[in-house]
Amino acid sequence: MIRLEDIHKRYRSPVLRGIDLHVPAGCIYALIGPGASGKSVLLKVVAGLVRPERGKVYVDGEELGELDDLGLASVRRKIGMLFQNYALFDMTVFENIAFPLRRLYDLPDTEVRERVAERLARVALPGTEDRDPSRMSGGQKKRIGVARATVARPPIVLYDEPTAGLDPVTSQKIYDLIRDEQRAQGTTVMVISSDVSGVLSIADRVGMLHEGELVFDGTAEEARDSTIPAVRQFVHGLVEGPL
């Protein structure tokens, strides 16, 4: 569903250095690594929000670099995204979640309301359509973000630090929600997280970025058992190591 070939991206200095990565359809792929290792940039490359200087990005069989604006927009309709900082609009919960439906599809208002209500029920926030997100907790905002990212039923969903700033209990609830949504819809998921133990509990496969390079790609169990020094240190939270 997602394939990256030799992806390079730099700003003032290199951020991504020759990334090769394959995410099978229906897989939860966790992307871990230290801060400033290029994880968020890589996710934006997959979403078509950032263009690499070199390499190819395939999403559902289409190479993004070969597409014009119309073609790129068509691919983006297949992708839902939860941003790290919520990125909720200054409007009601209903309007936030309904936004992708109204922007991308010509749906009757009754169907939009039904889909929003169904999403809110799925994220355990029923009846909150008229609330102001700015007055809600961090965990509730994340749930609204999940609802908005999935309301259009995209085949691919990208999550950028979905549990950042949340307590352990709320974090696990968010991970459980991501896993349950993926199982219910059969979506392909990429999730970035600094909460290694939490994200490994739901991941089918794991990739670790370090200094812009993919230093590990395997199953969650293989990540836990890895003898690669940087991977072992990061996964187990060890003080001693190359990081």
PDB file of C-alpha atoms in Angstrom:
ATOM      1  CA  MET A   1       0.000   0.000   0.000  1.00  0.00           C
ATOM      2  CA  ILE A   2       2.921   2.345   0.776  1.00  0.00           C
ATOM      3  CA  ARG A   3       6.399   1.990  -0.706  1.00  0.00           C
ATOM      4  CA  LEU A   4       9.333   4.376  -0.440  1.00  0.00           C
ATOM      5  CA  GLU A   5      12.444   3.991  -2.578  1.00  0.00           C
ATOM      6  CA  ASP A   6      15.692   5.830  -1.822  1.00  0.00           C
ATOM      7  CA  ILE A   7      14.005   8.863  -0.245  1.00  0.00           C
ATOM      8  CA  HIS A   8      16.240  11.863   0.415  1.00  0.00           C
ATOM      9  CA  LYS A   9      15.128  15.141   1.957  1.00  0.00           C
ATOM     10  CA  ARG A  10      17.153  18.008   3.325  1.00  0.00           C
ATOM     11  CA  TYR A  11      16.476  21.439   4.727  1.00  0.00           C
ATOM     12  CA  ARG A  12      19.627  23.145   6.001  1.00  0.00           C
ATOM     13  CA  SER A  13      21.118  19.690   6.486  1.00  0.00           C
ATOM     14  CA  PRO A  14      20.027  16.182   5.437  1.00  0.00           C
ATOM     15  CA  VAL A  15      16.867  14.960   7.204  1.00  0.00           C
ATOM     16  CA  LEU A  16      16.153  11.725   5.310  1.00  0.00           C
ATOM     17  CA  ARG A  17      19.022   9.707   3.852  1.00  0.00           C
ATOM     18  CA  GLY A  18      18.058   7.030   1.364  1.00  0.00           C
ATOM     19  CA  ILE A  19      14.948   5.595   3.019  1.00  0.00           C
ATOM     20  CA  ASP A  20      13.589   2.327   1.604  1.00  0.00           C
ATOM     21  CA  LEU A  21      10.373   1.236   3.303  1.00  0.00           C
ATOM     22  CA  HIS A  22       7.394  -0.983   2.495  1.00  0.00           C
ATOM     23  CA  VAL A  23       4.074  -0.971   4.372  1.00  0.00           C
ATOM     24  CA  PRO A  24       1.776  -3.859   3.369  1.00  0.00           C
ATOM     25  CA  ALA A  25      -1.950  -3.287   3.007  1.00  0.00           C
ATOM     26  CA  GLY A  26      -3.848  -3.754   6.256  1.00  0.00           C
ATOM     27  CA  CYS A  27      -0.727  -3.340   8.392  1.00  0.00           C
ATOM     28  CA  ILE A  28      -0.112  -1.154  11.448  1.00  0.00           C
ATOM     29  CA  TYR A  29       3.408   0.162  10.899  1.00  0.00           C
ATOM     30  CA  ALA A  30       5.023   1.959  13.840  1.00  0.00           C
ATOM     31  CA  LEU A  31       7.792   4.447  13.131  1.00  0.00           C
ATOM     32  CA  ILE A  32      10.003   5.097  16.153  1.00  0.00           C
ATOM     33  CA  GLY A  33      13.261   6.906  16.802  1.00  0.00           C
ATOM     34  CA  PRO A  34      14.861   9.779  18.722  1.00  0.00           C
ATOM     35  CA  GLY A  35      13.680  13.358  18.310  1.00  0.00           C
ATOM     36  CA  ALA A  36      14.722  15.109  15.098  1.00  0.00           C
ATOM     37  CA  SER A  37      15.386  11.782  13.361  1.00  0.00           C
ATOM     38  CA  GLY A  38      13.039  12.624  10.459  1.00  0.00           C
ATOM     39  CA  LYS A  39       9.886  10.748  11.480  1.00  0.00           C
ATOM     40  CA  SER A  40       7.360  13.567  10.974  1.00  0.00           C
ATOM     41  CA  VAL A  41       9.010  14.611   7.713  1.00  0.00           C
ATOM     42  CA  LEU A  42       8.756  11.040   6.449  1.00  0.00           C
ATOM     43  CA  LEU A  43       5.073  10.896   7.331  1.00  0.00           C
ATOM     44  CA  LYS A  44       4.486  14.138   5.405  1.00  0.00           C
ATOM     45  CA  VAL A  45       6.357  12.670   2.436  1.00  0.00           C
ATOM     46  CA  VAL A  46       3.940   9.729   2.451  1.00  0.00           C
ATOM     47  CA  ALA A  47       0.980  12.140   2.637  1.00  0.00           C
ATOM     48  CA  GLY A  48       2.281  14.135  -0.326  1.00  0.00           C
ATOM     49  CA  LEU A  49       2.681  17.241   1.837  1.00  0.00           C
ATOM     50  CA  VAL A  50       6.471  17.284   1.391  1.00  0.00           C
ATOM     51  CA  ARG A  51       8.263  16.370  -1.814  1.00  0.00           C
ATOM     52  CA  PRO A  52      11.623  14.599  -1.501  1.00  0.00           C
ATOM     53  CA  GLU A  53      14.662  15.796  -3.437  1.00  0.00           C
ATOM     54  CA  ARG A  54      15.324  12.250  -4.585  1.00  0.00           C
ATOM     55  CA  GLY A  55      13.532   8.916  -4.585  1.00  0.00           C
ATOM     56  CA  LYS A  56      10.056   7.614  -5.304  1.00  0.00           C
ATOM     57  CA  VAL A  57       6.908   7.475  -3.178  1.00  0.00           C
ATOM     58  CA  TYR A  58       4.227   4.948  -4.122  1.00  0.00           C
ATOM     59  CA  VAL A  59       0.787   5.118  -2.504  1.00  0.00           C
ATOM     60  CA  ASP A  60      -1.699   2.455  -3.554  1.00  0.00           C
ATOM     61  CA  GLY A  61       0.353   1.813  -6.690  1.00  0.00           C
ATOM     62  CA  GLU A  62       0.684   5.450  -7.795  1.00  0.00           C
ATOM     63  CA  GLU A  63       4.030   7.250  -7.812  1.00  0.00           C
ATOM     64  CA  LEU A  64       3.433  10.699  -6.314  1.00  0.00           C
ATOM     65  CA  GLY A  65       6.242  12.382  -8.231  1.00  0.00           C
ATOM     66  CA  GLU A  66       4.537  11.585 -11.541  1.00  0.00           C
ATOM     67  CA  LEU A  67       1.187  13.126 -10.587  1.00  0.00           C
ATOM     68  CA  ASP A  68      -0.108  16.592 -11.377  1.00  0.00           C
ATOM     69  CA  ASP A  69      -2.053  18.584  -8.772  1.00  0.00           C
ATOM     70  CA  LEU A  70      -5.319  16.852  -9.659  1.00  0.00           C
ATOM     71  CA  GLY A  71      -3.775  13.402  -9.405  1.00  0.00           C
ATOM     72  CA  LEU A  72      -2.086  14.249  -6.120  1.00  0.00           C
ATOM     73  CA  ALA A  73      -5.387  15.502  -4.728  1.00  0.00           C
ATOM     74  CA  SER A  74      -6.981  12.205  -5.722  1.00  0.00           C
ATOM     75  CA  VAL A  75      -4.348  10.242  -3.796  1.00  0.00           C
ATOM     76  CA  ARG A  76      -4.694  12.495  -0.754  1.00  0.00           C
ATOM     77  CA  ARG A  77      -8.373  11.594  -0.610  1.00  0.00           C
ATOM     78  CA  LYS A  78      -7.235   8.074   0.255  1.00  0.00           C
ATOM     79  CA  ILE A  79      -5.321   9.330   3.306  1.00  0.00           C
ATOM     80  CA  GLY A  80      -6.567  10.445   6.702  1.00  0.00           C
ATOM     81  CA  MET A  81      -4.107  12.150   9.050  1.00  0.00           C
ATOM     82  CA  LEU A  82      -3.940  12.973  12.737  1.00  0.00           C
ATOM     83  CA  PHE A  83      -1.447  15.766  13.351  1.00  0.00           C
ATOM     84  CA  GLN A  84       0.704  15.925  16.463  1.00  0.00           C
ATOM     85  CA  ASN A  85      -0.665  19.289  17.641  1.00  0.00           C
ATOM     86  CA  TYR A  86      -4.332  18.312  17.058  1.00  0.00           C
ATOM     87  CA  ALA A  87      -4.737  20.888  14.218  1.00  0.00           C
ATOM     88  CA  LEU A  88      -8.387  21.331  15.192  1.00  0.00           C
ATOM     89  CA  PHE A  89     -10.225  24.318  13.776  1.00  0.00           C
ATOM     90  CA  ASP A  90     -11.834  27.095  15.790  1.00  0.00           C
ATOM     91  CA  MET A  91     -15.282  25.595  15.323  1.00  0.00           C
ATOM     92  CA  THR A  92     -17.516  22.986  16.952  1.00  0.00           C
ATOM     93  CA  VAL A  93     -16.683  19.306  17.290  1.00  0.00           C
ATOM     94  CA  PHE A  94     -19.257  18.541  14.595  1.00  0.00           C
ATOM     95  CA  GLU A  95     -17.792  21.028  12.112  1.00  0.00           C
ATOM     96  CA  ASN A  96     -14.269  19.719  12.729  1.00  0.00           C
ATOM     97  CA  ILE A  97     -15.196  16.112  12.038  1.00  0.00           C
ATOM     98  CA  ALA A  98     -17.518  16.971   9.155  1.00  0.00           C
ATOM     99  CA  PHE A  99     -14.859  19.076   7.427  1.00  0.00           C
ATOM    100  CA  PRO A 100     -13.289  16.261   5.307  1.00  0.00           C
ATOM    101  CA  LEU A 101     -16.721  15.048   4.205  1.00  0.00           C
ATOM    102  CA  ARG A 102     -17.846  18.503   3.118  1.00  0.00           C
ATOM    103  CA  ARG A 103     -14.549  19.347   1.473  1.00  0.00           C
ATOM    104  CA  LEU A 104     -14.096  16.117  -0.468  1.00  0.00           C
ATOM    105  CA  TYR A 105     -17.593  14.755  -1.067  1.00  0.00           C
ATOM    106  CA  ASP A 106     -20.988  16.039  -2.121  1.00  0.00           C
ATOM    107  CA  LEU A 107     -23.002  14.296   0.590  1.00  0.00           C
ATOM    108  CA  PRO A 108     -26.463  15.194   1.870  1.00  0.00           C
ATOM    109  CA  ASP A 109     -26.476  16.851   5.259  1.00  0.00           C
ATOM    110  CA  THR A 110     -28.325  13.914   6.819  1.00  0.00           C
ATOM    111  CA  GLU A 111     -25.542  11.506   5.837  1.00  0.00           C
ATOM    112  CA  VAL A 112     -22.864  13.873   7.097  1.00  0.00           C
ATOM    113  CA  ARG A 113     -24.609  14.078  10.476  1.00  0.00           C
ATOM    114  CA  GLU A 114     -25.013  10.303  10.611  1.00  0.00           C
ATOM    115  CA  ARG A 115     -21.322   9.721   9.860  1.00  0.00           C
ATOM    116  CA  VAL A 116     -20.183  12.285  12.439  1.00  0.00           C
ATOM    117  CA  ALA A 117     -22.468  10.772  15.076  1.00  0.00           C
ATOM    118  CA  GLU A 118     -21.160   7.283  14.261  1.00  0.00           C
ATOM    119  CA  ARG A 119     -17.544   8.440  14.566  1.00  0.00           C
ATOM    120  CA  LEU A 120     -18.200  10.170  17.882  1.00  0.00           C
ATOM    121  CA  ALA A 121     -19.803   7.017  19.222  1.00  0.00           C
ATOM    122  CA  ARG A 122     -16.764   5.010  18.063  1.00  0.00           C
ATOM    123  CA  VAL A 123     -14.340   7.301  19.925  1.00  0.00           C
ATOM    124  CA  ALA A 124     -16.535   7.330  23.066  1.00  0.00           C
ATOM    125  CA  LEU A 125     -17.614  10.969  22.727  1.00  0.00           C
ATOM    126  CA  PRO A 126     -21.313  10.660  21.788  1.00  0.00           C
ATOM    127  CA  GLY A 127     -23.424  13.778  21.950  1.00  0.00           C
ATOM    128  CA  THR A 128     -20.509  16.228  21.900  1.00  0.00           C
ATOM    129  CA  GLU A 129     -21.236  17.662  18.439  1.00  0.00           C
ATOM    130  CA  ASP A 130     -21.915  21.199  19.715  1.00  0.00           C
ATOM    131  CA  ARG A 131     -18.981  21.434  22.110  1.00  0.00           C
ATOM    132  CA  ASP A 132     -15.961  23.702  21.677  1.00  0.00           C
ATOM    133  CA  PRO A 133     -12.800  21.548  21.312  1.00  0.00           C
ATOM    134  CA  SER A 134     -10.657  24.216  22.964  1.00  0.00           C
ATOM    135  CA  ARG A 135     -12.531  23.557  26.213  1.00  0.00           C
ATOM    136  CA  MET A 136     -11.947  19.796  26.082  1.00  0.00           C
ATOM    137  CA  SER A 137      -9.105  17.711  27.510  1.00  0.00           C
ATOM    138  CA  GLY A 138      -6.053  16.615  25.554  1.00  0.00           C
ATOM    139  CA  GLY A 139      -7.332  13.050  25.359  1.00  0.00           C
ATOM    140  CA  GLN A 140     -10.707  14.210  24.063  1.00  0.00           C
ATOM    141  CA  LYS A 141      -8.986  16.368  21.432  1.00  0.00           C
ATOM    142  CA  LYS A 142      -6.978  13.360  20.265  1.00  0.00           C
ATOM    143  CA  ARG A 143     -10.200  11.361  19.979  1.00  0.00           C
ATOM    144  CA  ILE A 144     -11.769  14.131  17.906  1.00  0.00           C
ATOM    145  CA  GLY A 145      -8.672  14.053  15.710  1.00  0.00           C
ATOM    146  CA  VAL A 146      -9.028  10.287  15.252  1.00  0.00           C
ATOM    147  CA  ALA A 147     -12.700  10.733  14.364  1.00  0.00           C
ATOM    148  CA  ARG A 148     -11.861  13.403  11.769  1.00  0.00           C
ATOM    149  CA  ALA A 149      -9.014  11.334  10.287  1.00  0.00           C
ATOM    150  CA  THR A 150     -11.288   8.310   9.802  1.00  0.00           C
ATOM    151  CA  VAL A 151     -14.714   9.818   9.044  1.00  0.00           C
ATOM    152  CA  ALA A 152     -14.220   9.652   5.264  1.00  0.00           C
ATOM    153  CA  ARG A 153     -13.236   5.965   5.575  1.00  0.00           C
ATOM    154  CA  PRO A 154      -9.840   6.372   3.900  1.00  0.00           C
ATOM    155  CA  PRO A 155      -7.845   3.207   3.176  1.00  0.00           C
ATOM    156  CA  ILE A 156      -4.731   4.784   4.741  1.00  0.00           C
ATOM    157  CA  VAL A 157      -4.499   6.621   8.078  1.00  0.00           C
ATOM    158  CA  LEU A 158      -1.373   8.391   9.361  1.00  0.00           C
ATOM    159  CA  TYR A 159      -0.953   9.249  13.051  1.00  0.00           C
ATOM    160  CA  ASP A 160       1.745  11.699  14.186  1.00  0.00           C
ATOM    161  CA  GLU A 161       2.421  11.254  17.931  1.00  0.00           C
ATOM    162  CA  PRO A 162      -1.201  10.376  18.820  1.00  0.00           C
ATOM    163  CA  THR A 163      -0.439  10.124  22.564  1.00  0.00           C
ATOM    164  CA  ALA A 164       1.945  13.065  23.016  1.00  0.00           C
ATOM    165  CA  GLY A 165       1.255  14.826  26.325  1.00  0.00           C
ATOM    166  CA  LEU A 166      -1.270  12.254  27.538  1.00  0.00           C
ATOM    167  CA  ASP A 167      -1.178  10.217  30.737  1.00  0.00           C
ATOM    168  CA  PRO A 168      -0.471   6.457  30.475  1.00  0.00           C
ATOM    169  CA  VAL A 169      -4.106   5.373  30.873  1.00  0.00           C
ATOM    170  CA  THR A 170      -5.403   7.794  28.235  1.00  0.00           C
ATOM    171  CA  SER A 171      -2.494   6.878  25.965  1.00  0.00           C
ATOM    172  CA  GLN A 172      -3.393   3.194  26.067  1.00  0.00           C
ATOM    173  CA  LYS A 173      -7.015   4.032  25.309  1.00  0.00           C
ATOM    174  CA  ILE A 174      -5.876   5.936  22.214  1.00  0.00           C
ATOM    175  CA  TYR A 175      -3.717   3.005  21.092  1.00  0.00           C
ATOM    176  CA  ASP A 176      -6.603   0.603  21.642  1.00  0.00           C
ATOM    177  CA  LEU A 177      -8.822   2.921  19.600  1.00  0.00           C
ATOM    178  CA  ILE A 178      -6.301   3.014  16.733  1.00  0.00           C
ATOM    179  CA  ARG A 179      -6.019  -0.784  16.759  1.00  0.00           C
ATOM    180  CA  ASP A 180      -9.786  -1.324  16.947  1.00  0.00           C
ATOM    181  CA  GLU A 181     -10.395   1.150  14.111  1.00  0.00           C
ATOM    182  CA  GLN A 182      -7.786  -0.554  11.954  1.00  0.00           C
ATOM    183  CA  ARG A 183      -9.317  -3.966  12.571  1.00  0.00           C
ATOM    184  CA  ALA A 184     -12.842  -2.739  11.911  1.00  0.00           C
ATOM    185  CA  GLN A 185     -12.000  -0.908   8.661  1.00  0.00           C
ATOM    186  CA  GLY A 186      -9.030  -2.944   7.383  1.00  0.00           C
ATOM    187  CA  THR A 187      -7.032   0.241   6.897  1.00  0.00           C
ATOM    188  CA  THR A 188      -3.300   0.581   6.420  1.00  0.00           C
ATOM    189  CA  VAL A 189      -1.853   2.573   9.321  1.00  0.00           C
ATOM    190  CA  MET A 190       1.418   4.379   9.910  1.00  0.00           C
ATOM    191  CA  VAL A 191       1.899   5.743  13.417  1.00  0.00           C
ATOM    192  CA  ILE A 192       4.766   7.787  14.832  1.00  0.00           C
ATOM    193  CA  SER A 193       5.249   7.605  18.577  1.00  0.00           C
ATOM    194  CA  SER A 194       7.857   8.265  21.232  1.00  0.00           C
ATOM    195  CA  ASP A 195       5.890   5.976  23.556  1.00  0.00           C
ATOM    196  CA  VAL A 196       7.721   2.839  22.470  1.00  0.00           C
ATOM    197  CA  SER A 197       6.047   0.284  24.731  1.00  0.00           C
ATOM    198  CA  GLY A 198       2.584   1.580  23.892  1.00  0.00           C
ATOM    199  CA  VAL A 199       2.997   1.678  20.128  1.00  0.00           C
ATOM    200  CA  LEU A 200       4.727  -1.719  20.006  1.00  0.00           C
ATOM    201  CA  SER A 201       1.668  -3.212  21.714  1.00  0.00           C
ATOM    202  CA  ILE A 202      -0.411  -2.577  18.567  1.00  0.00           C
ATOM    203  CA  ALA A 203       2.197  -2.646  15.775  1.00  0.00           C
ATOM    204  CA  ASP A 204       2.475  -5.390  13.166  1.00  0.00           C
ATOM    205  CA  ARG A 205       5.767  -3.997  11.907  1.00  0.00           C
ATOM    206  CA  VAL A 206       8.238  -1.430  13.206  1.00  0.00           C
ATOM    207  CA  GLY A 207      10.764   0.864  11.600  1.00  0.00           C
ATOM    208  CA  MET A 208      13.337   2.918  13.480  1.00  0.00           C
ATOM    209  CA  LEU A 209      14.882   6.100  12.145  1.00  0.00           C
ATOM    210  CA  HIS A 210      18.206   7.375  13.455  1.00  0.00           C
ATOM    211  CA  GLU A 211      19.935  10.397  11.968  1.00  0.00           C
ATOM    212  CA  GLY A 212      17.728  10.195   8.908  1.00  0.00           C
ATOM    213  CA  GLU A 213      18.409   6.531   8.157  1.00  0.00           C
ATOM    214  CA  LEU A 214      16.183   3.500   8.586  1.00  0.00           C
ATOM    215  CA  VAL A 215      18.321   1.414  10.926  1.00  0.00           C
ATOM    216  CA  PHE A 216      15.691  -1.257  11.637  1.00  0.00           C
ATOM    217  CA  ASP A 217      12.655  -2.711   9.869  1.00  0.00           C
ATOM    218  CA  GLY A 218      10.921  -5.787  11.262  1.00  0.00           C
ATOM    219  CA  THR A 219       8.216  -7.087  13.573  1.00  0.00           C
ATOM    220  CA  ALA A 220       7.527  -5.688  17.041  1.00  0.00           C
ATOM    221  CA  GLU A 221       8.997  -8.813  18.603  1.00  0.00           C
ATOM    222  CA  GLU A 222      12.136  -8.498  16.483  1.00  0.00           C
ATOM    223  CA  ALA A 223      12.449  -4.872  17.608  1.00  0.00           C
ATOM    224  CA  ARG A 224      12.315  -5.931  21.264  1.00  0.00           C
ATOM    225  CA  ASP A 225      14.948  -8.620  20.673  1.00  0.00           C
ATOM    226  CA  SER A 226      17.186  -6.578  18.357  1.00  0.00           C
ATOM    227  CA  THR A 227      20.917  -6.561  19.031  1.00  0.00           C
ATOM    228  CA  ILE A 228      21.476  -3.385  16.993  1.00  0.00           C
ATOM    229  CA  PRO A 229      22.882  -1.029  19.668  1.00  0.00           C
ATOM    230  CA  ALA A 230      20.746   2.023  18.806  1.00  0.00           C
ATOM    231  CA  VAL A 231      17.561  -0.045  18.501  1.00  0.00           C
ATOM    232  CA  ARG A 232      18.206  -1.935  21.730  1.00  0.00           C
ATOM    233  CA  GLN A 233      18.916   1.299  23.614  1.00  0.00           C
ATOM    234  CA  PHE A 234      15.853   3.120  22.304  1.00  0.00           C
ATOM    235  CA  VAL A 235      13.350   0.280  22.634  1.00  0.00           C
ATOM    236  CA  HIS A 236      14.390  -0.577  26.188  1.00  0.00           C
ATOM    237  CA  GLY A 237      15.113   2.976  27.343  1.00  0.00           C
ATOM    238  CA  LEU A 238      18.726   2.296  28.279  1.00  0.00           C
ATOM    239  CA  VAL A 239      21.060   5.115  29.330  1.00  0.00           C
ATOM    240  CA  GLU A 240      24.175   3.540  27.862  1.00  0.00           C
ATOM    241  CA  GLY A 241      24.404   3.333  24.091  1.00  0.00           C
ATOM    242  CA  PRO A 242      25.052   5.298  20.904  1.00  0.00           C
ATOM    243  CA  LEU A 243      22.029   7.619  21.211  1.00  0.00           C
TER     244      LEU A 243
END
